Short mmCIF file of C-alpha atoms in Angstrom, two decimals:
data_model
loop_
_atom_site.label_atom_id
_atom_site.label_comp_id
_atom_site.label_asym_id
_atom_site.label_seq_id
_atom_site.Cartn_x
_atom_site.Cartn_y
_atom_site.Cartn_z
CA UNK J 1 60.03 14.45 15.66
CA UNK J 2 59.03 10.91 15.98
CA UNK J 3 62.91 8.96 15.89
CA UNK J 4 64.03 7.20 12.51
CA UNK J 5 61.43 4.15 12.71
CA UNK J 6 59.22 2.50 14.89
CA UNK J 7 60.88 0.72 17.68
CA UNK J 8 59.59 -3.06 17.51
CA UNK J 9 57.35 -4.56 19.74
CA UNK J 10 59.68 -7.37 21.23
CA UNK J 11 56.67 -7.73 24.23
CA UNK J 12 53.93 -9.30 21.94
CA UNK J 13 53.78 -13.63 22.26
CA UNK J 14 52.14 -16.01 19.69
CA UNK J 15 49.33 -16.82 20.53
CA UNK J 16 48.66 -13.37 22.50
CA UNK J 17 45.60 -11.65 20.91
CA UNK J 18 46.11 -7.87 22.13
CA UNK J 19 46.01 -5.87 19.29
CA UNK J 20 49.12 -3.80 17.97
CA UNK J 21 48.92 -0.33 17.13
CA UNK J 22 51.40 2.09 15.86
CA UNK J 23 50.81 6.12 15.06
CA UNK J 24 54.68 6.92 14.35
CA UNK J 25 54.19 7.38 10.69
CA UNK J 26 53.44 10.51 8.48
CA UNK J 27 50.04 12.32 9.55
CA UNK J 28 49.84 9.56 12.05
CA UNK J 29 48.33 10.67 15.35
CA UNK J 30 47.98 8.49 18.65
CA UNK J 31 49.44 8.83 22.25
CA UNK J 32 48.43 6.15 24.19
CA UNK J 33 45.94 2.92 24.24
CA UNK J 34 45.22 1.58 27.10
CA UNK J 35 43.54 -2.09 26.77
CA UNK J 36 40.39 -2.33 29.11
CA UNK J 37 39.33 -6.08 28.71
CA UNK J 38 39.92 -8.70 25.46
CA UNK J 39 38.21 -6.27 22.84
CA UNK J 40 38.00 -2.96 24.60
CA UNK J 41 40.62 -0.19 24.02
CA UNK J 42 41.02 3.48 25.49
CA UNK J 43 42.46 5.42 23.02
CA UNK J 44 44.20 8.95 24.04
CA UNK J 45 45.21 11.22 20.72
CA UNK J 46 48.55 13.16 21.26
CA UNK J 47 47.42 17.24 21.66
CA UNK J 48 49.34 19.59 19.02
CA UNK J 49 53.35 19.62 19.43
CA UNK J 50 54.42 22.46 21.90
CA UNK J 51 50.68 23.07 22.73
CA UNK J 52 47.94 21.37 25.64
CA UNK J 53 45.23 21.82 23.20
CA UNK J 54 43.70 20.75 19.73
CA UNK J 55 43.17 17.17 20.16
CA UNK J 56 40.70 16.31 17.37
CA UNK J 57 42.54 14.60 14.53
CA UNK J 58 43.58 10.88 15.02
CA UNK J 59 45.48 8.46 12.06
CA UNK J 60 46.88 5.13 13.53
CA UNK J 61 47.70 1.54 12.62
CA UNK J 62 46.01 -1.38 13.75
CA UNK J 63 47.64 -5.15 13.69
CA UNK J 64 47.25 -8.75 15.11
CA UNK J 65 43.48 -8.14 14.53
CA UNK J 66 41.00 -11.24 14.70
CA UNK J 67 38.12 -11.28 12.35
CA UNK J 68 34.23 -10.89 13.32
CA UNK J 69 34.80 -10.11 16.92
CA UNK J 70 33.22 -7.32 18.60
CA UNK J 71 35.68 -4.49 19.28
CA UNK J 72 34.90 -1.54 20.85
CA UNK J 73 37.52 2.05 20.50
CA UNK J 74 36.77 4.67 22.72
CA UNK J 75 39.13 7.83 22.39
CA UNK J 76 38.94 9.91 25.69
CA UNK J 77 40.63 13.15 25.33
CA UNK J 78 38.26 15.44 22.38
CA UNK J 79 38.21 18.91 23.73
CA UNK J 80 35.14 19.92 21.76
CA UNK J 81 32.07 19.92 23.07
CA UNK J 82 29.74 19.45 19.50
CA UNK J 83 30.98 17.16 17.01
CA UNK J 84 29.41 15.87 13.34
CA UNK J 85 30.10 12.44 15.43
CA UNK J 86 26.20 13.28 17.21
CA UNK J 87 24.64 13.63 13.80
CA UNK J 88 25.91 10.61 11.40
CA UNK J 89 29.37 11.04 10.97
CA UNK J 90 31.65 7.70 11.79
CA UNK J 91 34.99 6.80 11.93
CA UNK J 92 37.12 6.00 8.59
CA UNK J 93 38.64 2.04 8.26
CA UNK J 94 41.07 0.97 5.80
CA UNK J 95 42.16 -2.50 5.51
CA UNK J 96 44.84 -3.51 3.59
CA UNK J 97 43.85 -7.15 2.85
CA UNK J 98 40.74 -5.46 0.84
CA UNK J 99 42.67 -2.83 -0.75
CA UNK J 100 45.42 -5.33 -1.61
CA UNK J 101 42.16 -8.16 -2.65
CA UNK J 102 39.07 -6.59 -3.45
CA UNK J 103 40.63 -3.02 -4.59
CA UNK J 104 38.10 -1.32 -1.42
CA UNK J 105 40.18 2.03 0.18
CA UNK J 106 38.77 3.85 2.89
CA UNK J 107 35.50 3.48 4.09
CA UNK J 108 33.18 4.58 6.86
CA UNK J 109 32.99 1.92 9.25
CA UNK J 110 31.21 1.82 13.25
CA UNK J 111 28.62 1.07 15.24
CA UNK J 112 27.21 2.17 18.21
CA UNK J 113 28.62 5.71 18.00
CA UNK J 114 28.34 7.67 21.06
CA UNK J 115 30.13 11.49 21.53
CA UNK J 116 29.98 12.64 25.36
CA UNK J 117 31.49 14.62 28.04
CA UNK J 118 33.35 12.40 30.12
CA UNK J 119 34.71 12.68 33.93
CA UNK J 120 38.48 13.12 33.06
CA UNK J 121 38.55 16.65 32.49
CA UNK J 122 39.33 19.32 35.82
CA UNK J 123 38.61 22.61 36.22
CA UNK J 124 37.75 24.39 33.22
CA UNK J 125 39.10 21.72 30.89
CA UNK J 126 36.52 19.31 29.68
CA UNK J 127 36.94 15.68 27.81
CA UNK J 128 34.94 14.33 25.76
CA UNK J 129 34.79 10.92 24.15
CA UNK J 130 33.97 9.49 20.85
CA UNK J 131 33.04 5.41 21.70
CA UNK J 132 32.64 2.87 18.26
CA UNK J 133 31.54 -0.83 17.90
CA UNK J 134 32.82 -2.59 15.18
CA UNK J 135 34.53 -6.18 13.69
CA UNK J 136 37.34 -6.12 11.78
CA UNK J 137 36.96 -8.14 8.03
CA UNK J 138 39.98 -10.55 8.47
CA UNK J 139 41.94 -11.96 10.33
CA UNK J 140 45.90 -11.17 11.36
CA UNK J 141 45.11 -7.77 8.88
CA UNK J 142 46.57 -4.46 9.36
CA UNK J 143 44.15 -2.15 9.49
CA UNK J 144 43.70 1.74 9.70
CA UNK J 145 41.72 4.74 11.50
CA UNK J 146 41.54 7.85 10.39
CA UNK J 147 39.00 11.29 11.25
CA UNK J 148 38.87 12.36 7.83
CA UNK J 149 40.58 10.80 4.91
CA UNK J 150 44.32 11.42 4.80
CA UNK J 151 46.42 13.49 2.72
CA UNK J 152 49.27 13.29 3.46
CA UNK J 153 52.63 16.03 2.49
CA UNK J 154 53.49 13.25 0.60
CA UNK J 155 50.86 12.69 -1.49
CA UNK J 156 50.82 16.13 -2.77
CA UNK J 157 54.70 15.88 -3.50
CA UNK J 158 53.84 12.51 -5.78
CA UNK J 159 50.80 14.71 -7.48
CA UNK J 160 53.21 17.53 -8.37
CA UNK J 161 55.83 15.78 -9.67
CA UNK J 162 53.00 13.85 -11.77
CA UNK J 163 52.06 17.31 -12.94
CA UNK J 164 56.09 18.77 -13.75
CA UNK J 165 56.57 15.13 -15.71
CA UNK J 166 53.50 15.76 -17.60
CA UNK J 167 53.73 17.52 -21.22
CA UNK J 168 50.94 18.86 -21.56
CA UNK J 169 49.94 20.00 -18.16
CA UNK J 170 53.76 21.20 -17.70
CA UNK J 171 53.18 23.93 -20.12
CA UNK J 172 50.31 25.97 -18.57
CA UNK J 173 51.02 24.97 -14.52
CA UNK J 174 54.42 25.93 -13.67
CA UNK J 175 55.55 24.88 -10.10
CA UNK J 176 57.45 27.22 -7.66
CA UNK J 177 59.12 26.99 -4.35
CA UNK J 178 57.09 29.32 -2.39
CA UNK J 179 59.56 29.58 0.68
CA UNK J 180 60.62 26.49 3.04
CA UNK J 181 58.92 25.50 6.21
CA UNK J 182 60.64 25.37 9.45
CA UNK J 183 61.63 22.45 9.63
CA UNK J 184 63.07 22.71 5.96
CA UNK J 185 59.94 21.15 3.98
CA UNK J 186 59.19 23.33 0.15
CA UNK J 187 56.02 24.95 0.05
CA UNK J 188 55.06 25.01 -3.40
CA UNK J 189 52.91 28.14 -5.23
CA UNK J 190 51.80 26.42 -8.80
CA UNK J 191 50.63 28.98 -11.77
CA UNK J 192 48.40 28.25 -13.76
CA UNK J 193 47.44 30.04 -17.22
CA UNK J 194 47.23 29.20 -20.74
CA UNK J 195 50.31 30.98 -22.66
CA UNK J 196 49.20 34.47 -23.87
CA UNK J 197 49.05 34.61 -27.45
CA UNK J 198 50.85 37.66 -28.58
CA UNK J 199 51.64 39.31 -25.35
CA UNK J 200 47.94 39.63 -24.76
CA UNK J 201 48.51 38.05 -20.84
CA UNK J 202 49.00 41.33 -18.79
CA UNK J 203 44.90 41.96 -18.55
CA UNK J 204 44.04 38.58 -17.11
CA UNK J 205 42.98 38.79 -13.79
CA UNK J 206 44.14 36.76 -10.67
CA UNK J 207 42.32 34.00 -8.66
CA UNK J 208 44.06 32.88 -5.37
CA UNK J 209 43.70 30.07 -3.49
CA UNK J 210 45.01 28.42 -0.71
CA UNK J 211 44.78 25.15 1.34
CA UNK J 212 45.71 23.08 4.51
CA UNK J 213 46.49 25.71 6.82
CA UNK J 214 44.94 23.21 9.72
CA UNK J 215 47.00 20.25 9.07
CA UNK J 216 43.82 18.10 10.50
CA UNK J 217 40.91 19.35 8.16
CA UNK J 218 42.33 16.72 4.87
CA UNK J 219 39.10 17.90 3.09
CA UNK J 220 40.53 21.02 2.08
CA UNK J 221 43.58 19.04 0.22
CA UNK J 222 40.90 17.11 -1.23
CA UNK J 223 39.18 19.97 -2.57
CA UNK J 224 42.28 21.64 -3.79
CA UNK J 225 43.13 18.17 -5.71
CA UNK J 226 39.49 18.24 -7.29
CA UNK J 227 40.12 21.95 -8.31
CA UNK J 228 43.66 21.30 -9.86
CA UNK J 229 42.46 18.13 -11.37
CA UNK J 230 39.50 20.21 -13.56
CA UNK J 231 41.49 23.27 -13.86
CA UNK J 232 44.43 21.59 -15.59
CA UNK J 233 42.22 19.34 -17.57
CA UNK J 234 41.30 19.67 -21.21
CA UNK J 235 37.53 20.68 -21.07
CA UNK J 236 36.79 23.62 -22.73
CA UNK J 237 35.60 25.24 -20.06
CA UNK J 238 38.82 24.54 -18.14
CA UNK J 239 41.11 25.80 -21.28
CA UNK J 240 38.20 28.63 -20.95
CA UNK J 241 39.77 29.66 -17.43
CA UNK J 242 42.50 29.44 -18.19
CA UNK J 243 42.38 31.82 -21.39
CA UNK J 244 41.15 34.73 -18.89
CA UNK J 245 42.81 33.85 -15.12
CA UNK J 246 45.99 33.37 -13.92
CA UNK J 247 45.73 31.24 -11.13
CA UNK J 248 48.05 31.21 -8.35
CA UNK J 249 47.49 28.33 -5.85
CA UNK J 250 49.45 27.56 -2.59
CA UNK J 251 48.08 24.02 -1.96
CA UNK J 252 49.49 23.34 1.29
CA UNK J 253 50.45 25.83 3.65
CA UNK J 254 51.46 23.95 7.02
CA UNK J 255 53.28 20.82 5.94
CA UNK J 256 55.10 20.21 8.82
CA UNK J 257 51.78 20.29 10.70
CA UNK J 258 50.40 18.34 8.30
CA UNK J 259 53.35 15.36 8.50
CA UNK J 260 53.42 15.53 12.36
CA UNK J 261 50.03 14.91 12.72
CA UNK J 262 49.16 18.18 14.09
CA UNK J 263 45.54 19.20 14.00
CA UNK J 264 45.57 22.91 13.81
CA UNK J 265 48.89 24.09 14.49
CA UNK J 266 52.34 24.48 13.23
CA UNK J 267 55.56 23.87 14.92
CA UNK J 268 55.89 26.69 16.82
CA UNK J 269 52.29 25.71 18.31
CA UNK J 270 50.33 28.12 16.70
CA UNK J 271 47.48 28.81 14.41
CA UNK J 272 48.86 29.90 10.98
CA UNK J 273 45.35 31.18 9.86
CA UNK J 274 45.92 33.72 13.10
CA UNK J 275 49.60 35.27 11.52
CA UNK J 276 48.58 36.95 7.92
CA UNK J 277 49.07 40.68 10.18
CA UNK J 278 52.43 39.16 11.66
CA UNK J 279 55.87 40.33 10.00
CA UNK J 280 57.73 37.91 11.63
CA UNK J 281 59.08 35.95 8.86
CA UNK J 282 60.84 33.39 10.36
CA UNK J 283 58.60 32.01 13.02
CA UNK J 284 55.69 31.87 9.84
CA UNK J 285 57.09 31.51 6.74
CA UNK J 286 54.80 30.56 4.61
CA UNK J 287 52.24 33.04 6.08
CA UNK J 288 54.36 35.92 5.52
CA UNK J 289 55.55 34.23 1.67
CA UNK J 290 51.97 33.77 0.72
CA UNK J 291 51.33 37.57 1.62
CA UNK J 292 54.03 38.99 0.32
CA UNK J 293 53.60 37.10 -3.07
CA UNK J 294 49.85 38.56 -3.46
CA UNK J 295 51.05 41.55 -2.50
CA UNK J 296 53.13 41.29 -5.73
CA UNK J 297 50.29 39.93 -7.83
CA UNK J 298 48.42 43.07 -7.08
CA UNK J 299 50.84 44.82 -8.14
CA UNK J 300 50.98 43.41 -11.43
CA UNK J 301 47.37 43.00 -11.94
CA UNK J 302 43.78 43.10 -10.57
CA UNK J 303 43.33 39.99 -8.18
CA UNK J 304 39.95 38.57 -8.54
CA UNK J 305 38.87 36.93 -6.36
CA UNK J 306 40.98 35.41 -3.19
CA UNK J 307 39.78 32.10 -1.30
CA UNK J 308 41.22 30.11 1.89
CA UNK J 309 39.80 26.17 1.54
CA UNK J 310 39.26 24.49 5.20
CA UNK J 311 36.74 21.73 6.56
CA UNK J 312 34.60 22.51 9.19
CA UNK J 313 34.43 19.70 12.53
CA UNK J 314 30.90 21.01 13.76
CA UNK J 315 28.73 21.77 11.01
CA UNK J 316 27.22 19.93 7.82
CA UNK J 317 27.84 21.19 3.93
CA UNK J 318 29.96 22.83 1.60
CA UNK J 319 29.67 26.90 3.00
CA UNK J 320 31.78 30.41 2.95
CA UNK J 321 32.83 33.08 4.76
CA UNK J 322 32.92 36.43 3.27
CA UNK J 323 33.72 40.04 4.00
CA UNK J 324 31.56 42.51 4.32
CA UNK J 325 30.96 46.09 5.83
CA UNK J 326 27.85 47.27 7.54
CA UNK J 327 27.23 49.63 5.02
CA UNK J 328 27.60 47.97 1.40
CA UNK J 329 28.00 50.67 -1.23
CA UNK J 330 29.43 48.81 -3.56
CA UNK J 331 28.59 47.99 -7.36
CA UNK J 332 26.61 44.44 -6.94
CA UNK J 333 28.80 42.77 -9.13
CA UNK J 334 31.70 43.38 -6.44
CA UNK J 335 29.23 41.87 -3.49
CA UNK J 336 30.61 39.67 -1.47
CA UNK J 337 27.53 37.93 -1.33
CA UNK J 338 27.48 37.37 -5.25
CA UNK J 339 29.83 34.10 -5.05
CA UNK J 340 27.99 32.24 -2.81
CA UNK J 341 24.48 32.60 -4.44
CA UNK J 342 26.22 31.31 -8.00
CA UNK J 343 27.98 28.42 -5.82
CA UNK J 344 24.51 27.66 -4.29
CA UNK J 345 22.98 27.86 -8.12
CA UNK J 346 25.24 25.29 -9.21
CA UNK J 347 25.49 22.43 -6.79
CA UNK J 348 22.66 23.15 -4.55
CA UNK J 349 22.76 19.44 -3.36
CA UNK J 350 26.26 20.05 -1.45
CA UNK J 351 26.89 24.25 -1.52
CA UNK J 352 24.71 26.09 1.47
CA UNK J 353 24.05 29.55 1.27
CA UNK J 354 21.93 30.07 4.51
CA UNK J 355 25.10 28.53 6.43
CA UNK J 356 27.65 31.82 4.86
CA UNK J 357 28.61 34.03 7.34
CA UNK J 358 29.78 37.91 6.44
CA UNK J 359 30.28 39.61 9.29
CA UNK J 360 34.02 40.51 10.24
CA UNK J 361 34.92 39.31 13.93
CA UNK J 362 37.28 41.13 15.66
CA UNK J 363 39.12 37.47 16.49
CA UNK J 364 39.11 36.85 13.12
CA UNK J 365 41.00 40.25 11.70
CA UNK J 366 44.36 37.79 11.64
CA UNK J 367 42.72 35.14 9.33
CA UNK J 368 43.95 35.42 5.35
CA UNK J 369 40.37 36.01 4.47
CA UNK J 370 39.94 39.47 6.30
CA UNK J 371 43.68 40.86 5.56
CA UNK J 372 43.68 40.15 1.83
CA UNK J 373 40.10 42.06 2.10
CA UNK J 374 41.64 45.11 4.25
CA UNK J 375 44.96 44.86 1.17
CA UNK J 376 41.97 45.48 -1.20
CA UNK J 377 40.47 41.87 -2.67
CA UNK J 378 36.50 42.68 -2.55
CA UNK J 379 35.87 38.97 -3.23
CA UNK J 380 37.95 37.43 -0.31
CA UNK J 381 36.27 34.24 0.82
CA UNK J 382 37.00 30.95 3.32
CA UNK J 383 35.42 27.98 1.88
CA UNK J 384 34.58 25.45 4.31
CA UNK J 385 33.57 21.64 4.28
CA UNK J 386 31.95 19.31 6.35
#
């Protein structure tokens, strides 16, 4: 999509002070800068390939930076018209001189932070802007932004093959290909269970998750790499889990999303999370793979409990969305709000239950949460995270 490499920037002069920035790298997402005096930029983010829309996630390179000055970024082109920006949230800055120095990764860095409606949208499109203060820490640095911290196709490839070279971890998390994207990247399924002792595996249950559907919401890879690192650790309660679940985890289902720098889409510009009803198999691959596979796993034994990770751009906390129909007759321990509440037991400081939704939207009947619920999964859940 983006060439072999960056072309080189033959205009720049010593002694020229403009700053140099560069998005043409995995996850990396930037269109166009425009420099409005010595240290004010207008940034405008690139919308979702093959789509006019879904301009939210930005990743780009900074260079040629001069230390303590008083920038100021101001991205034009947000289509959304409530952000987390209006209640705390700031940008994310990594620098490499203090990762390479001082060991310091990403941070939250900004001033000034201001989210509005702006004057460049017509019609009934609308812009809105995100404007930030702030200094860079050296000088002549290369520096990044980010929305949310990446995670990138690439770093999940690294953490898998971490996992396969392992020998311990090998023997109870065996890695499939799932199906391959279209643009030819594996999506991997993992399984995860301790070896049955004497044939005794057939009555474990299954537990499905998924992740990274919306290449742009990174905080569900990081959740999914917080689950897989406790899940394939050697607690007991872990081992515990394992004993009486087999888990089957897809961990990233739009990679070529995710390495275009895509916020919500894939490559044929639409929203995966939309497809789990569509049988077309080759426009949505790993859609129709993931379904057919629990389809499979039903077959073979009861699933669970079924759960879709994403982060959320407007609202605060860890929350889920369940199923539910107006009429609950079921047993309680089958309820979908029964998840939740133990969630909201155990880390009430970040899980919300008042913020769980269970009502079943009729634009939502094409999300994985609703038709793994209609195939039969009572416990069929989105978790989402600020």
């Amino acid at each position: 999509v983006r060439g072999l490499c960056p072309l080189q920037q033959i205009l720049h002069q010593e002694g020229d002070n403009t700053l140099i920035f560069e998005a043409r790298f995995e996850s990396g997402n930037l269109q166009k800068v425009v420099k409005v005096n010595e240290f004010e930029y207008q940034l405008t983010l690139r919308s979702d390939l093959y789509t006019s829309r879904h301009t939210q996630w930005y990743y780009f390179r900074v260079s040629n930076t001069q230390a303590g000055m008083p920038y100021r970024f101001t991205i034009v082109n947000f289509t959304k018209r409530n952000s987390l920006y209006k209640h705390g949230l700031r940008p994310l800055l990594y620098s490499e001189v203090d990762a390479k120095k001082h060991k310091v990764g990403w941070r939250r860095a900004g001033n000034e932070i201001q989210y509005y409606k702006n004057n460049a949208g017509r019609g009934r499109h609308q812009y809105f802007s995100l404007t930030w203060t702030f200094q860079f820490p050296h000088d002549r640095d290369t520096c990044y932004f980010a929305h949310c911290y990446p995670y990138t196709y690439s770093n999940l490839r690294e953490y898998l093959v971490a996992i396969s070279k392992d020998p311990v971890r090998s023997k109870f998390c065996k890695i499939h290909i799932l199906c391959h994207s279209l643009a030819g990247n594996t999506v991997y399924v993992l399984t995860i269970t301790n070896p049955p002792k004497s044939g005794k595996g057939t009555e474990r249950k299954a537990v499905i998750l998924t992740a990274r559907v919306h290449p742009g919401e990174t905080n569900s890879s990081w959740i999914m790499k917080g689950f897989l690192d406790y899940i394939l650790g050697d607690s007991g309660k872990a081992q515990l889990l394992r004993d009486n679940f087999v888990f089957k985890v897809v961990p990233m289902l739009n990679p070529d999303g995710v390495i275009v720098g895509n916020h919500r889409c894939s490559l044929t510009g639409k929203d995966l999370n939309r497809k789990y009803r569509s049988n077309m198999k080759k426009c949505y691959p790993s859609i129709w793979h993931t379904r057919n596979m629990i389809k499979r796993v039903m077959g073979e034994r009861d699933v669970f409990l079924y759960c879709d990770i994403h982060g959320h751009n407007r609202k605060q906390n860890v929350f889920m969305y369940g199923c539910e129909r107006k009429q609950q007759t079921k047993p309680s321990h089958v309820h979908p709000h029964l998840f939740p509440l133990l969630l909201s037991k155990s880390c009430p400081d970040k899980f919300s239950l008042p913020d769980c939704r269970f009502r079943v939207r009729k634009s939502k009947e094409g999300t994985g949460r609703v038709v793994m619920w209609k195939m039969g999964i009572n416990n069929s859940y989105t978790l989402e995270a600020s």
